[in-house]
Amino acid sequence: MYKYASRNGIFVSYQNHFSASIKQHQLWNALSVNTHHEEQAALICTMIGLSVENNEYVAIGDQETGYFFLPPFDVWQQWAKQTLKINITTLITKSIVPYIEIWSNGTKIVIDGINLKKN
């Protein structure tokens, strides 16, 4: 996926969501040229850290088990949003988890069996 994102301008698109100072950060060049797997993983973590610092992120999980941090919804492709919705529906309707918390840019949304029926 890293190669796909790099080749298809996804990192560049994501870069455009940040302020001028962050757009100029050396991270963006490193994302496009680095070929070492472990270093690429560190660069992705740095990118997500910048997102959280700028309050532009999605975090999915709960307080007990933790959260998985992702780029903000506005840079997600439609298939990713749809897949998230399907997975949340499956987890809750099969009672695998009672609820899922989604933090979007600092706003908490709790999805449970009741809220799921509203969506």
mmCIF file of C-alpha atoms in Angstrom:
data_model
loop_
_atom_site.group_PDB
_atom_site.id
_atom_site.type_symbol
_atom_site.label_atom_id
_atom_site.label_comp_id
_atom_site.label_asym_id
_atom_site.label_seq_id
_atom_site.Cartn_x
_atom_site.Cartn_y
_atom_site.Cartn_z
ATOM 1 C CA MET A 1 0.000 0.000 0.000
ATOM 2 C CA TYR A 2 2.907 2.334 0.701
ATOM 3 C CA LYS A 3 4.091 2.085 -2.919
ATOM 4 C CA TYR A 4 0.541 2.632 -4.165
ATOM 5 C CA ALA A 5 0.139 5.732 -1.994
ATOM 6 C CA SER A 6 3.462 7.118 -3.108
ATOM 7 C CA ARG A 7 2.899 6.449 -6.832
ATOM 8 C CA ASN A 8 -0.670 7.750 -6.865
ATOM 9 C CA GLY A 9 -0.085 11.047 -5.106
ATOM 10 C CA ILE A 10 -1.889 10.143 -1.906
ATOM 11 C CA PHE A 11 0.881 11.535 0.290
ATOM 12 C CA VAL A 12 0.892 14.755 -1.759
ATOM 13 C CA SER A 13 -2.892 15.041 -1.408
ATOM 14 C CA TYR A 14 -2.622 14.501 2.336
ATOM 15 C CA GLN A 15 0.193 17.047 2.579
ATOM 16 C CA ASN A 16 -2.128 19.729 1.167
ATOM 17 C CA HIS A 17 -4.347 19.531 4.277
ATOM 18 C CA PHE A 18 -1.686 21.012 6.509
ATOM 19 C CA SER A 19 -0.512 24.520 7.279
ATOM 20 C CA ALA A 20 2.333 26.029 5.248
ATOM 21 C CA SER A 21 5.018 25.211 7.816
ATOM 22 C CA ILE A 22 4.074 21.528 7.917
ATOM 23 C CA LYS A 23 3.683 21.369 4.125
ATOM 24 C CA GLN A 24 7.371 22.307 3.925
ATOM 25 C CA HIS A 25 8.488 19.633 6.417
ATOM 26 C CA GLN A 26 11.183 17.263 5.117
ATOM 27 C CA LEU A 27 8.860 14.342 5.946
ATOM 28 C CA TRP A 28 7.032 14.727 2.630
ATOM 29 C CA ASN A 29 10.158 14.293 0.545
ATOM 30 C CA ALA A 30 11.249 11.350 2.677
ATOM 31 C CA LEU A 31 7.872 9.647 2.119
ATOM 32 C CA SER A 32 8.374 9.773 -1.630
ATOM 33 C CA VAL A 33 11.973 8.533 -1.792
ATOM 34 C CA ASN A 34 12.538 6.184 1.162
ATOM 35 C CA THR A 35 12.618 2.477 0.247
ATOM 36 C CA HIS A 36 13.447 0.917 3.635
ATOM 37 C CA HIS A 37 10.384 -0.800 5.122
ATOM 38 C CA GLU A 38 11.047 0.001 8.785
ATOM 39 C CA GLU A 39 11.866 3.612 7.999
ATOM 40 C CA GLN A 40 8.688 3.903 5.911
ATOM 41 C CA ALA A 41 6.697 2.698 8.929
ATOM 42 C CA ALA A 42 8.361 5.370 11.073
ATOM 43 C CA LEU A 43 7.546 8.018 8.460
ATOM 44 C CA ILE A 44 3.872 6.975 8.465
ATOM 45 C CA CYS A 45 3.833 7.217 12.268
ATOM 46 C CA THR A 46 5.343 10.685 12.008
ATOM 47 C CA MET A 47 2.708 11.701 9.456
ATOM 48 C CA ILE A 48 -0.091 10.508 11.750
ATOM 49 C CA GLY A 49 1.569 12.276 14.693
ATOM 50 C CA LEU A 50 1.504 15.535 12.721
ATOM 51 C CA SER A 51 -2.170 14.918 12.031
ATOM 52 C CA VAL A 52 -2.967 14.450 15.708
ATOM 53 C CA GLU A 53 -0.913 17.500 16.663
ATOM 54 C CA ASN A 54 -2.966 19.531 14.166
ATOM 55 C CA ASN A 55 -6.274 18.011 15.338
ATOM 56 C CA GLU A 56 -6.873 16.460 11.902
ATOM 57 C CA TYR A 57 -7.202 12.734 12.501
ATOM 58 C CA VAL A 58 -9.473 9.755 13.020
ATOM 59 C CA ALA A 59 -8.976 7.438 15.999
ATOM 60 C CA ILE A 60 -10.968 4.212 16.250
ATOM 61 C CA GLY A 61 -11.169 1.946 19.306
ATOM 62 C CA ASP A 62 -11.990 2.387 22.974
ATOM 63 C CA GLN A 63 -10.355 3.418 26.249
ATOM 64 C CA GLU A 64 -9.887 -0.152 27.422
ATOM 65 C CA THR A 65 -8.091 -1.603 24.384
ATOM 66 C CA GLY A 66 -6.710 1.582 22.850
ATOM 67 C CA TYR A 67 -7.098 3.485 19.604
ATOM 68 C CA PHE A 68 -5.829 3.116 16.076
ATOM 69 C CA PHE A 69 -4.979 6.516 14.580
ATOM 70 C CA LEU A 70 -5.578 7.282 10.921
ATOM 71 C CA PRO A 71 -5.635 10.283 8.595
ATOM 72 C CA PRO A 72 -8.766 12.503 8.763
ATOM 73 C CA PHE A 73 -11.932 11.297 7.013
ATOM 74 C CA ASP A 74 -11.749 14.023 4.367
ATOM 75 C CA VAL A 75 -8.702 12.360 2.788
ATOM 76 C CA TRP A 76 -10.217 8.859 2.833
ATOM 77 C CA GLN A 77 -11.348 7.256 -0.401
ATOM 78 C CA GLN A 78 -15.022 6.260 -0.537
ATOM 79 C CA TRP A 79 -14.220 2.523 -0.470
ATOM 80 C CA ALA A 80 -12.371 2.978 2.856
ATOM 81 C CA LYS A 81 -15.316 4.800 4.451
ATOM 82 C CA GLN A 82 -17.711 2.103 3.231
ATOM 83 C CA THR A 83 -15.446 -0.684 4.505
ATOM 84 C CA LEU A 84 -15.248 0.947 7.931
ATOM 85 C CA LYS A 85 -19.041 1.164 8.079
ATOM 86 C CA ILE A 86 -19.413 -2.511 7.099
ATOM 87 C CA ASN A 87 -16.836 -3.623 9.665
ATOM 88 C CA ILE A 88 -18.392 -1.600 12.483
ATOM 89 C CA THR A 89 -21.833 -2.963 11.609
ATOM 90 C CA THR A 90 -20.488 -6.528 11.667
ATOM 91 C CA LEU A 91 -18.661 -6.098 14.976
ATOM 92 C CA ILE A 92 -21.693 -4.636 16.733
ATOM 93 C CA THR A 93 -24.486 -6.757 15.220
ATOM 94 C CA LYS A 94 -22.562 -9.958 15.968
ATOM 95 C CA SER A 95 -21.949 -8.700 19.536
ATOM 96 C CA ILE A 96 -18.183 -8.951 19.083
ATOM 97 C CA VAL A 97 -17.915 -5.539 20.752
ATOM 98 C CA PRO A 98 -20.679 -3.557 22.502
ATOM 99 C CA TYR A 99 -19.563 -0.227 21.036
ATOM 100 C CA ILE A 100 -16.815 1.496 19.091
ATOM 101 C CA GLU A 101 -15.520 5.000 19.679
ATOM 102 C CA ILE A 102 -14.552 7.106 16.710
ATOM 103 C CA TRP A 103 -12.715 10.342 17.303
ATOM 104 C CA SER A 104 -12.758 12.670 14.316
ATOM 105 C CA ASN A 105 -10.701 15.840 14.610
ATOM 106 C CA GLY A 106 -11.222 15.927 18.383
ATOM 107 C CA THR A 107 -14.925 15.054 18.393
ATOM 108 C CA LYS A 108 -15.971 11.744 19.950
ATOM 109 C CA ILE A 109 -18.675 9.610 18.347
ATOM 110 C CA VAL A 110 -19.818 6.418 20.077
ATOM 111 C CA ILE A 111 -21.340 3.790 17.823
ATOM 112 C CA ASP A 112 -23.372 1.095 19.557
ATOM 113 C CA GLY A 113 -26.420 -1.012 18.703
ATOM 114 C CA ILE A 114 -28.799 1.948 19.186
ATOM 115 C CA ASN A 115 -26.725 4.473 17.212
ATOM 116 C CA LEU A 116 -26.070 1.899 14.504
ATOM 117 C CA LYS A 117 -29.791 1.643 13.752
ATOM 118 C CA LYS A 118 -29.975 5.428 13.243
ATOM 119 C CA ASN A 119 -27.255 5.418 10.536
#
